[in-house]
Coordinates of C-alpha atoms and ligand atoms in Angstrom, one line a residue:
M1 CA -16.6 22.5 -1.1
K2 CA -16.2 26.1 -2.2
K3 CA -13.1 27.0 -4.2
E4 CA -12.1 29.8 -1.8
N5 CA -11.5 27.3 0.9
I6 CA -9.0 25.4 -1.1
S7 CA -6.2 27.8 -0.7
Q8 CA -6.8 28.4 3.0
N9 CA -7.1 24.8 4.2
N10 CA -5.5 22.7 1.6
H11 CA -2.2 24.4 0.8
D12 CA -0.2 21.2 1.7
W13 CA 2.0 20.3 -1.1
Y14 CA 1.3 16.5 -0.9
K15 CA -2.4 16.9 -1.7
P16 CA -2.2 17.3 -5.5
M17 CA 0.5 14.7 -5.7
S18 CA 0.6 11.0 -6.4
F19 CA 3.3 8.5 -5.4
Y20 CA 5.0 5.4 -6.7
Q21 CA 6.1 2.7 -4.2
I22 CA 9.3 0.9 -4.8
W23 CA 10.2 -2.4 -3.2
V24 CA 13.8 -2.2 -4.4
R25 CA 14.8 -5.9 -4.3
S26 CA 12.3 -6.7 -7.1
F27 CA 12.4 -3.4 -9.1
C28 CA 15.4 -3.4 -11.3
D29 CA 18.9 -5.0 -11.0
G30 CA 21.5 -2.5 -12.2
N31 CA 24.7 -4.4 -11.3
G32 CA 23.9 -7.9 -12.5
D33 CA 23.7 -9.9 -9.3
G34 CA 20.0 -10.9 -9.6
I35 CA 18.8 -8.4 -6.9
G36 CA 17.1 -5.1 -7.6
D37 CA 19.2 -2.1 -6.4
L38 CA 19.6 1.6 -6.4
Y39 CA 21.6 1.5 -9.6
G40 CA 18.5 0.1 -11.3
V41 CA 16.3 2.7 -9.6
Y42 CA 18.6 5.4 -10.9
D43 CA 18.2 4.2 -14.5
K44 CA 14.4 4.0 -14.2
L45 CA 13.7 7.4 -12.7
E46 CA 12.6 8.8 -16.1
Y47 CA 10.2 5.9 -16.4
I48 CA 8.7 6.7 -13.0
K49 CA 8.5 10.4 -13.9
S50 CA 6.7 9.4 -17.2
L51 CA 3.9 7.9 -15.2
G52 CA 2.9 11.3 -14.0
V53 CA 3.6 10.7 -10.3
D54 CA 5.3 13.3 -8.1
G55 CA 7.3 11.1 -5.7
I56 CA 8.6 7.8 -4.6
W57 CA 8.1 5.9 -1.4
F58 CA 10.9 3.4 -0.7
S59 CA 10.1 0.3 1.3
P60 CA 13.1 -0.1 3.7
I61 CA 16.5 0.0 1.9
Y62 CA 18.6 -0.2 5.1
P63 CA 20.9 -3.1 6.1
S64 CA 18.7 -6.0 7.1
P65 CA 19.1 -9.8 7.6
N66 CA 15.9 -10.1 5.6
A67 CA 13.9 -12.1 8.0
D68 CA 11.1 -9.8 6.9
F69 CA 12.8 -8.4 3.8
G70 CA 14.0 -5.0 5.1
Y71 CA 11.4 -4.6 7.8
D72 CA 14.0 -6.1 10.2
I73 CA 16.6 -3.3 10.3
S74 CA 20.1 -3.8 11.6
D75 CA 21.3 -0.2 10.9
Y76 CA 19.0 2.8 10.4
K77 CA 21.6 5.1 9.0
D78 CA 23.0 3.1 6.1
I79 CA 22.0 1.4 2.8
H80 CA 21.8 -2.4 2.4
P81 CA 24.9 -3.5 0.5
D82 CA 22.7 -5.4 -1.9
F83 CA 21.1 -2.1 -2.9
G84 CA 24.3 0.1 -3.1
D85 CA 25.6 2.6 -0.5
L86 CA 24.8 6.0 0.8
D87 CA 26.6 7.7 -2.1
Q88 CA 24.4 5.8 -4.6
F89 CA 21.3 6.8 -2.5
K90 CA 22.4 10.4 -2.7
R91 CA 22.7 10.2 -6.5
V92 CA 19.2 8.8 -6.7
L93 CA 17.9 11.5 -4.3
N94 CA 19.5 14.3 -6.3
K95 CA 18.4 13.0 -9.7
A96 CA 14.8 12.4 -8.4
H97 CA 14.7 16.0 -7.0
S98 CA 16.0 17.3 -10.3
L99 CA 13.2 15.5 -12.0
G100 CA 10.7 17.0 -9.6
L101 CA 10.1 13.8 -7.6
K102 CA 10.0 13.7 -3.8
I103 CA 11.5 10.9 -1.8
I104 CA 9.7 9.3 1.2
M105 CA 11.6 6.8 3.4
D106 CA 10.1 4.0 5.4
L107 CA 10.5 4.5 9.1
V108 CA 10.3 1.2 11.0
I109 CA 10.4 1.9 14.7
N110 CA 8.1 -0.6 16.3
H111 CA 10.9 -3.1 16.2
T112 CA 14.5 -3.7 14.9
S113 CA 16.3 -6.8 13.8
D114 CA 17.7 -9.0 16.5
E115 CA 21.0 -8.4 14.8
H116 CA 20.8 -4.6 15.5
P117 CA 23.7 -3.6 17.8
W118 CA 21.1 -2.3 20.3
F119 CA 19.6 -5.7 20.7
I120 CA 23.0 -7.4 20.8
E121 CA 23.9 -5.2 23.7
S122 CA 20.5 -5.4 25.3
R123 CA 20.5 -9.2 25.6
K124 CA 23.8 -9.1 27.4
G125 CA 22.1 -8.2 30.7
K126 CA 20.2 -5.9 32.9
D127 CA 23.1 -3.6 33.7
N128 CA 23.8 -2.9 30.1
P129 CA 23.1 0.7 28.8
Y130 CA 20.8 -0.8 26.2
S131 CA 19.1 -3.1 28.7
D132 CA 15.7 -1.2 28.5
Y133 CA 15.7 -0.6 24.7
Y134 CA 13.5 -3.7 24.3
I135 CA 10.6 -5.3 26.2
W136 CA 12.0 -8.1 28.5
R137 CA 10.0 -10.2 31.0
D138 CA 10.7 -13.2 33.2
K139 CA 7.3 -14.6 32.3
P140 CA 5.5 -14.2 29.0
N141 CA 1.8 -13.1 28.8
N142 CA -0.6 -14.7 26.3
W143 CA 0.0 -12.4 23.4
K144 CA 0.5 -13.9 20.0
S145 CA 2.8 -12.8 17.2
L146 CA 1.2 -11.7 14.0
F147 CA 3.9 -13.7 12.1
E148 CA 5.2 -16.6 14.1
G149 CA 3.4 -18.3 17.0
E150 CA 3.9 -16.9 20.5
A151 CA 4.8 -13.2 20.9
W152 CA 7.6 -14.0 23.3
E153 CA 10.9 -15.7 22.7
Y154 CA 13.3 -16.9 25.4
D155 CA 16.8 -15.5 25.1
P156 CA 19.3 -17.8 26.8
I157 CA 22.0 -15.1 26.9
R158 CA 19.9 -12.8 29.0
G159 CA 17.8 -15.5 30.6
Q160 CA 14.5 -13.6 29.9
Y161 CA 11.8 -13.4 27.2
Y162 CA 11.6 -10.6 24.7
L163 CA 8.4 -9.4 23.0
H164 CA 8.1 -9.7 19.2
I165 CA 4.7 -8.8 17.7
F166 CA 6.1 -9.7 14.3
A167 CA 8.8 -12.3 13.5
K168 CA 11.1 -13.7 16.1
K169 CA 13.9 -11.8 14.5
Q170 CA 12.0 -8.5 15.0
P171 CA 12.1 -7.7 18.7
D172 CA 9.8 -4.8 19.7
L173 CA 11.5 -1.6 20.9
N174 CA 10.5 -0.2 24.3
M175 CA 9.1 3.2 23.2
D176 CA 8.5 4.1 26.9
N177 CA 12.2 4.5 27.2
P178 CA 13.0 8.2 26.4
K179 CA 16.4 7.1 25.0
V180 CA 14.7 5.0 22.4
R181 CA 12.5 8.0 21.3
Q182 CA 15.7 10.1 21.1
E183 CA 17.2 7.5 18.8
V184 CA 14.1 7.7 16.6
K185 CA 14.4 11.5 16.4
D186 CA 18.1 11.2 15.5
I187 CA 17.2 8.8 12.7
M188 CA 14.6 11.1 11.3
R189 CA 17.0 14.1 11.4
F190 CA 19.7 12.0 9.7
W191 CA 17.5 11.4 6.6
L192 CA 15.8 14.8 6.7
D193 CA 19.1 16.6 6.8
M194 CA 20.2 14.6 3.7
G195 CA 17.1 16.0 1.9
V196 CA 14.4 13.3 2.0
D197 CA 10.9 14.7 2.0
G198 CA 9.0 12.6 4.5
F199 CA 8.3 9.2 6.1
R200 CA 5.9 6.3 5.7
E201 CA 5.8 5.1 9.3
D202 CA 5.5 1.3 9.7
V203 CA 2.8 -0.1 12.0
I204 CA 2.9 3.2 13.8
N205 CA -0.3 2.6 15.8
F206 CA 1.5 -0.3 17.6
I207 CA 4.4 1.5 19.2
S208 CA 2.9 2.2 22.7
K209 CA 2.0 -0.9 24.8
K210 CA -0.4 -0.9 27.7
E211 CA 1.4 -0.7 31.1
G212 CA 1.8 -4.1 32.7
L213 CA 1.2 -5.9 29.4
P214 CA -2.0 -7.7 30.6
D215 CA -3.2 -10.8 28.9
G216 CA -5.5 -10.2 25.9
L217 CA -8.5 -11.7 24.2
S218 CA -9.2 -12.1 20.5
F219 CA -11.6 -13.7 18.1
L220 CA -8.5 -14.4 16.0
P221 CA -5.7 -16.2 17.7
A222 CA -2.9 -14.2 16.0
A223 CA -4.3 -10.9 17.2
T224 CA -4.4 -11.9 20.9
G225 CA -3.0 -8.9 22.7
M226 CA -3.7 -6.4 19.9
S227 CA -6.2 -4.4 21.9
H228 CA -3.3 -3.7 24.4
Y229 CA -0.8 -2.5 21.8
K230 CA -3.0 -0.9 19.1
D231 CA -3.5 2.8 19.7
G232 CA -1.8 2.3 23.1
P233 CA -1.9 4.7 26.0
H234 CA 1.0 7.0 25.1
I235 CA 0.8 6.8 21.3
H236 CA -0.2 10.5 20.8
E237 CA 2.4 11.8 23.2
Y238 CA 5.2 9.9 21.5
L239 CA 4.1 10.8 18.0
S240 CA 3.8 14.5 19.0
E241 CA 7.6 14.3 19.8
F242 CA 8.3 13.0 16.4
R243 CA 6.0 15.5 14.8
K244 CA 8.1 18.3 16.3
V245 CA 11.1 17.1 14.4
C246 CA 9.2 17.0 11.2
N247 CA 7.8 20.4 11.8
E248 CA 11.4 21.7 11.6
Y249 CA 11.5 20.5 8.0
D250 CA 9.2 20.8 5.0
C251 CA 8.2 17.2 5.1
F252 CA 5.1 15.0 5.6
Q253 CA 4.3 11.9 7.7
L254 CA 2.2 9.1 6.5
G255 CA 1.4 6.4 9.0
E256 CA 0.5 2.8 8.4
G257 CA -2.4 1.9 10.6
P258 CA -3.2 -1.8 10.5
M259 CA -6.7 -2.5 11.8
T260 CA -7.3 1.1 12.6
T261 CA -10.9 2.3 12.7
V262 CA -11.8 5.6 11.1
N263 CA -12.6 7.1 14.5
S264 CA -9.2 6.3 16.0
A265 CA -7.5 7.4 12.8
M266 CA -9.1 10.9 13.2
K267 CA -7.1 11.3 16.4
Y268 CA -3.9 10.9 14.4
L269 CA -5.0 13.1 11.6
T270 CA -6.8 16.1 13.2
G271 CA -7.0 18.4 16.2
K272 CA -4.6 18.7 19.1
T273 CA -3.3 15.2 18.7
K274 CA -2.6 15.5 15.0
S275 CA 0.7 13.8 14.4
L276 CA 0.3 12.4 10.8
D277 CA -0.7 13.9 7.5
M278 CA -2.2 10.8 6.2
M279 CA -2.9 7.2 7.2
F280 CA -2.9 3.9 5.2
S281 CA -6.1 2.3 6.3
F282 CA -7.0 -1.4 5.8
D283 CA -10.8 -1.6 5.7
H284 CA -10.9 -1.6 1.9
M285 CA -8.4 -4.5 1.8
M286 CA -10.9 -6.7 3.5
A287 CA -13.5 -7.0 0.7
D288 CA -12.4 -10.5 0.0
C289 CA -11.0 -11.6 3.3
L290 CA -11.3 -11.2 7.0
Y291 CA -8.4 -9.4 8.7
T292 CA -5.7 -11.1 6.6
E293 CA -5.9 -12.3 3.1
Y294 CA -5.3 -15.9 4.4
L295 CA -8.9 -15.9 5.8
H296 CA -10.3 -15.6 2.3
R297 CA -14.0 -15.1 1.5
P298 CA -15.6 -14.3 -1.9
F299 CA -15.1 -10.7 -3.0
S300 CA -18.0 -8.4 -2.1
L301 CA -18.3 -5.1 -4.0
I302 CA -20.7 -3.9 -1.3
K303 CA -18.0 -4.3 1.4
L304 CA -15.5 -2.5 -0.8
K305 CA -17.8 0.4 -1.5
K306 CA -18.8 0.7 2.2
A307 CA -15.1 0.9 3.2
F308 CA -14.2 3.4 0.5
T309 CA -17.2 5.7 1.4
K310 CA -16.8 5.4 5.1
W311 CA -13.2 6.9 4.9
Q312 CA -14.1 9.4 2.2
N313 CA -17.0 10.8 4.2
A314 CA -15.3 10.8 7.6
L315 CA -12.2 12.6 6.4
N316 CA -13.9 15.0 4.0
G317 CA -12.9 18.6 4.9
K318 CA -11.1 17.5 8.1
A319 CA -8.3 15.2 7.0
W320 CA -6.7 13.7 4.0
N321 CA -6.8 10.1 2.6
A322 CA -3.9 8.0 1.4
L323 CA -5.3 6.0 -1.5
Y324 CA -4.0 2.6 -2.5
L325 CA -5.0 -0.8 -3.8
E326 CA -1.7 -2.6 -3.7
N327 CA 1.6 -2.6 -1.8
H328 CA 4.2 -5.2 -0.8
D329 CA 1.9 -6.6 1.8
H330 CA -1.1 -7.6 -0.3
P331 CA -1.6 -9.9 -3.3
R332 CA -2.1 -8.2 -6.7
I333 CA -5.4 -6.4 -7.1
I334 CA -6.5 -7.7 -10.5
S335 CA -6.3 -11.3 -9.1
R336 CA -8.4 -10.2 -6.0
Y337 CA -11.0 -7.6 -7.0
G338 CA -10.8 -7.8 -10.8
S339 CA -10.5 -10.7 -13.2
E340 CA -7.4 -12.3 -14.7
Y341 CA -9.6 -13.2 -17.7
F342 CA -10.7 -9.6 -18.2
W343 CA -7.2 -8.5 -17.3
R344 CA -6.9 -5.3 -19.2
E345 CA -10.5 -4.2 -18.6
S346 CA -10.4 -4.9 -14.8
G347 CA -6.9 -3.5 -14.4
T348 CA -7.9 -0.2 -15.9
M349 CA -11.2 0.0 -14.2
L350 CA -9.6 -0.6 -10.8
A351 CA -7.3 2.3 -11.4
A352 CA -10.3 4.7 -11.9
S353 CA -12.0 3.2 -8.9
Y354 CA -9.6 4.7 -6.5
I355 CA -7.4 7.4 -8.2
F356 CA -10.3 9.8 -8.4
Q357 CA -11.3 9.6 -4.8
Q358 CA -10.2 12.4 -2.4
G359 CA -6.7 11.8 -1.3
T360 CA -3.1 11.2 -2.5
P361 CA -2.9 8.1 -4.7
F362 CA -0.1 5.5 -4.3
I363 CA 0.8 3.1 -7.0
Y364 CA 2.8 0.0 -6.3
Q365 CA 5.5 -1.2 -8.7
G366 CA 4.0 -3.4 -11.3
Q367 CA 0.4 -2.4 -10.5
E368 CA 0.6 0.1 -13.4
I369 CA 1.2 -2.7 -15.9
G370 CA -1.4 -5.1 -14.3
M371 CA 0.9 -7.6 -12.8
T372 CA -1.0 -10.6 -11.3
N373 CA -0.5 -13.2 -8.6
I374 CA 2.1 -15.9 -9.0
K375 CA 1.1 -19.5 -8.3
L376 CA 4.1 -21.5 -7.1
M377 CA 4.0 -25.3 -7.0
S378 CA 5.1 -25.8 -3.4
I379 CA 5.0 -23.9 -0.2
D380 CA 8.8 -24.4 0.0
Q381 CA 9.2 -22.0 -2.9
Y382 CA 7.6 -19.2 -0.9
M383 CA 9.9 -16.8 1.0
D384 CA 7.6 -14.6 3.0
V385 CA 7.5 -15.4 6.7
S386 CA 3.8 -14.8 7.2
S387 CA 2.8 -17.0 4.2
I388 CA 5.0 -19.8 5.5
T389 CA 3.5 -19.5 9.0
N390 CA -0.1 -19.3 7.7
Y391 CA 0.4 -22.5 5.7
H392 CA 1.7 -24.4 8.6
T393 CA -0.7 -23.1 11.2
Y394 CA -4.2 -22.8 9.8
H395 CA -6.6 -25.2 8.1
L396 CA -4.3 -28.1 8.8
K397 CA -7.2 -30.6 8.2
E398 CA -7.5 -29.5 4.6
D399 CA -5.5 -31.3 1.9
P400 CA -2.2 -29.7 0.9
E401 CA -3.5 -28.7 -2.5
R402 CA -6.3 -26.7 -0.9
R403 CA -3.9 -25.1 1.5
L404 CA -1.6 -24.2 -1.3
H405 CA -4.5 -22.6 -3.1
R406 CA -5.0 -20.4 -0.1
I407 CA -1.4 -19.3 -0.4
H408 CA -2.0 -18.5 -4.1
L409 CA -4.8 -16.2 -3.0
S410 CA -3.1 -14.6 -0.1
S411 CA 0.6 -14.5 -0.3
R412 CA 2.6 -11.3 0.0
D413 CA 5.1 -12.9 -2.3
S414 CA 2.7 -12.3 -5.2
A415 CA 3.5 -8.6 -4.9
R416 CA 7.2 -9.3 -4.6
T417 CA 8.0 -11.1 -7.9
P418 CA 10.5 -9.2 -10.1
M419 CA 9.1 -6.2 -12.1
Q420 CA 8.3 -7.2 -15.7
W421 CA 10.1 -4.7 -18.0
N422 CA 10.1 -6.6 -21.3
A423 CA 9.7 -10.0 -22.9
T424 CA 13.5 -10.9 -22.9
D425 CA 15.1 -13.3 -20.5
N426 CA 14.3 -12.6 -16.8
A427 CA 11.7 -10.1 -17.9
G428 CA 14.4 -7.5 -18.4
F429 CA 14.7 -7.3 -14.6
S430 CA 18.2 -8.7 -14.5
K431 CA 20.9 -10.2 -16.8
V432 CA 21.2 -13.2 -14.5
K433 CA 18.8 -15.5 -12.7
P434 CA 16.8 -13.3 -10.3
W435 CA 16.6 -13.8 -6.5
F436 CA 12.9 -14.8 -6.8
Y437 CA 10.6 -16.3 -9.3
I438 CA 9.3 -14.3 -12.3
N439 CA 5.6 -14.5 -13.1
P440 CA 5.4 -16.7 -16.2
N441 CA 3.0 -14.2 -17.8
Y442 CA 5.9 -11.7 -18.3
K443 CA 5.8 -12.1 -22.1
R444 CA 2.3 -10.8 -22.2
V445 CA 2.4 -8.4 -19.2
N446 CA 5.4 -6.1 -19.4
V447 CA 6.3 -2.4 -19.8
A448 CA 7.8 -2.6 -23.3
K449 CA 4.7 -4.3 -24.6
E450 CA 2.3 -1.8 -23.1
E451 CA 4.2 1.4 -23.9
P452 CA 3.1 1.7 -27.5
D453 CA -0.5 0.4 -26.9
S454 CA -2.8 3.4 -26.3
L455 CA -5.4 1.1 -24.6
S456 CA -2.9 -0.6 -22.2
I457 CA -3.2 -0.6 -18.5
L458 CA 0.1 1.4 -18.3
N459 CA -1.2 4.2 -20.5
F460 CA -4.5 4.2 -18.7
Y461 CA -2.7 4.9 -15.4
R462 CA -1.0 7.8 -17.1
K463 CA -4.3 9.1 -18.3
C464 CA -5.9 8.8 -14.9
L465 CA -3.0 10.6 -13.1
S466 CA -2.9 13.4 -15.7
L467 CA -6.6 13.9 -15.6
R468 CA -6.6 14.0 -11.8
K469 CA -3.8 16.5 -11.8
S470 CA -5.5 18.8 -14.3
S471 CA -8.6 19.3 -12.2
E472 CA -9.0 20.9 -8.8
T473 CA -12.4 19.2 -8.6
L474 CA -10.8 15.8 -8.8
I475 CA -8.2 16.7 -6.2
Y476 CA -10.2 18.7 -3.7
G477 CA -13.8 18.3 -4.6
Q478 CA -16.5 16.8 -2.4
Y479 CA -17.0 13.0 -2.7
T480 CA -20.5 11.6 -3.0
E481 CA -21.3 7.9 -3.7
H482 CA -24.4 7.1 -5.8
F483 CA -26.4 3.8 -5.7
P484 CA -24.4 2.3 -2.8
K485 CA -26.6 -0.8 -2.9
D486 CA -25.8 -1.7 -6.5
K487 CA -24.0 -5.0 -6.5
N488 CA -22.2 -4.5 -9.8
I489 CA -21.4 -0.9 -10.1
Y490 CA -19.4 1.5 -8.0
M491 CA -20.3 5.1 -8.9
Y492 CA -19.0 8.2 -7.3
E493 CA -19.0 11.9 -7.9
R494 CA -16.5 14.6 -7.2
S495 CA -17.8 18.1 -7.2
L496 CA -16.5 21.6 -6.7
D497 CA -18.6 24.7 -7.4
D498 CA -20.5 24.1 -10.6
E499 CA -18.3 21.3 -11.9
S500 CA -18.8 17.6 -11.2
Y501 CA -17.1 14.4 -12.3
L502 CA -19.0 11.2 -12.3
V503 CA -16.8 8.1 -12.1
I504 CA -18.6 4.8 -13.1
C505 CA -16.9 1.5 -12.5
S506 CA -18.4 -1.9 -13.4
F507 CA -17.2 -4.8 -11.4
S508 CA -19.2 -7.3 -13.4
R509 CA -18.0 -9.8 -16.0
F510 CA -21.3 -9.3 -17.8
P511 CA -22.8 -6.3 -19.4
V512 CA -24.8 -4.3 -16.8
K513 CA -27.0 -1.3 -17.0
A514 CA -25.9 1.9 -15.1
H515 CA -28.5 4.4 -14.1
K516 CA -28.0 8.1 -14.1
P517 CA -28.1 9.7 -10.7
P518 CA -31.3 11.9 -10.6
K519 CA -29.4 15.1 -10.1
F520 CA -27.9 14.7 -13.6
S521 CA -31.0 13.8 -15.5
G522 CA -31.4 16.0 -18.4
C523 CA -27.8 17.2 -18.2
H524 CA -25.3 16.3 -20.8
G525 CA -22.0 15.0 -19.5
E526 CA -18.8 15.0 -21.5
L527 CA -17.1 11.6 -21.6
V528 CA -13.5 12.4 -20.5
L529 CA -12.1 8.9 -19.9
C530 CA -13.1 5.3 -20.8
N531 CA -11.2 2.1 -20.8
Y532 CA -12.9 0.7 -23.9
P533 CA -12.5 1.8 -27.5
D534 CA -15.2 3.9 -29.0
M535 CA -18.2 1.9 -30.5
K536 CA -18.6 4.4 -33.3
T537 CA -15.1 4.2 -34.6
D538 CA -13.8 0.8 -33.6
P539 CA -15.3 -2.4 -34.9
H540 CA -13.7 -4.3 -32.0
A541 CA -15.3 -2.2 -29.3
G542 CA -17.9 -4.8 -28.5
I543 CA -15.5 -7.7 -28.3
V544 CA -13.3 -8.8 -25.4
G545 CA -10.8 -11.6 -26.1
N546 CA -13.0 -13.7 -28.4
I547 CA -16.3 -13.0 -26.7
H548 CA -18.7 -10.9 -28.6
L549 CA -20.6 -8.9 -25.9
G550 CA -23.7 -8.7 -28.0
L551 CA -24.0 -5.0 -27.3
N552 CA -24.5 -2.4 -30.0
E553 CA -24.2 1.4 -29.9
Q554 CA -27.8 1.9 -29.1
E555 CA -27.5 -0.2 -26.0
L556 CA -24.4 1.6 -24.9
K557 CA -26.3 4.8 -25.2
K558 CA -29.0 3.4 -23.0
G559 CA -26.4 3.0 -20.3
Y560 CA -25.1 -0.5 -20.6
L561 CA -21.5 -1.0 -19.5
R562 CA -19.2 -3.6 -21.0
P563 CA -17.5 -6.0 -18.6
Y564 CA -15.3 -4.1 -16.1
E565 CA -16.0 -0.9 -18.1
T566 CA -15.2 2.4 -16.5
R567 CA -16.2 5.8 -17.7
V568 CA -15.6 9.3 -16.3
Y569 CA -18.0 12.1 -17.3
R570 CA -17.6 15.8 -16.6
Y571 CA -20.7 17.9 -16.0
I572 CA -21.0 21.7 -15.8
R573 CA -24.1 22.8 -14.0
R574 CA -25.9 25.8 -15.5
R575 CA -26.8 28.3 -12.8
Ligands
GLC601 C1 4.2 -3.5 8.0 C2 5.0 -3.7 6.7 C3 5.2 -5.1 6.5 C4 6.0 -5.7 7.7 C5 5.3 -5.3 9.0 C6 6.3 -5.5 10.1 O1 3.0 -4.0 8.0 O2 4.4 -3.1 5.6 O3 5.8 -5.5 5.3 O4 6.1 -7.1 7.6 O5 4.9 -4.0 9.1 O6 7.4 -4.5 10.0
CA602 CA1 21.8 -5.9 -8.0

């Protein structure tokens, strides 16, 4: 891409930025009741700023009965009393803005809680003003819920079934009703008028259902019906209404698009139907599983690279990627695509594997210190509705130990353990026993321990973010993958005019040789980032844990990479 084009097509303020995602319940407890809250967030804003990010995405912080921990909302215009109140939110918002941090809210409009006043009214009967706010039928179709069995639940008060694509306590809103869309627009204005800077829109590609709700087919039972509610018939029409609201403000919209293909994503991101600035895609979350982490398969670097490159190439110059490896819905990335043994090495390498791609990086709380999956002893200790359903629904013939192992690999609860701030009691998260289990590794993996260590995962994230920010090439440059068939190394280039960055990531636990792409042969690149100490100056550079890698400086010069090593080189081409 030529530099001249940057200012014309890429003026959007969110492009050079990066974001930090907070799942408040587990971030920091400020008032000593064992639950993370907005008082804790307030106190940690300087820490967030110190990472080099430019904004925060809050997972839902509204009143919620917590059937799906905030994604079942009972009041869209207030704050959950566990987290504080609207005044405390405004304090957080003002302080964040004064630090130069944007605030993005979660907009969950596919469904509400069954305890939302609209649903309480709607179930009273067909002549109620809220009667058509939800999707009611006398007879269910064959759709399945993604979280809990059938997608329909009989309501004895109304004498009909309501649709719930997620949990029973998450009835789907009827977006075909213009009054419901008006409510959505009011909610958006409520938060935008208060000063928030945009929305992350939950399962946004599910909100328009096919007329008549016909029976569906699926190769996966839980997805039965999905082809009739994913990218539904009126989706772009409805989203264009919401886009108009956003256009009145200086804000951005980021959609979550479960199971979306790159082709259908382009309709949301470009052209006449453009209604979103970015989309969270899922293809790269399936390099070790099929469709959901519960259907686990061995990690395949080739699958990961294909997914990355498919989205990078398709969106290049036309749309903008939202980059992530973790959030509150997926297990921890080191435990999945890296190695808990090569914890520091793989945690740092994984950072470089995505932050330097084209797009806006998102970092999930705890990812920046390398938090890993928790392994609880019994399914009864898990709290996430989808983990509990999965355990009791699939692979029932396997022994309980094996099934629990699947939960260890897949549970969303691994991303929801309290943030590990230091090595004191309760990991510094709270003065009292927290609402959920703390990962027993907190004495080794915590912010306080990593702060002073120049090689820590925490400080590597800081280096990546500041390097990205310092370079227009790393923000806007063209993406090119090299050696896509290599089973151990992911190598990509970002280039703009005569400058190129080459990002090399080893996904191997053994030393492997990296080849130089032919276009760089004979060129000397400057090493600008590496996650290992320098061989020349550090006697420990060839040792990981107590393993001597058996590599010497000569071999490193020949292009050998240490386990999970990452290196970023900068090249300037002579004209
Ligand atoms: C999204 C959220 C997830 C939630 C689901 C239903 O995928 O990220 O946490 O359970 O939607 O709202
Ligand atoms: Ca609290």
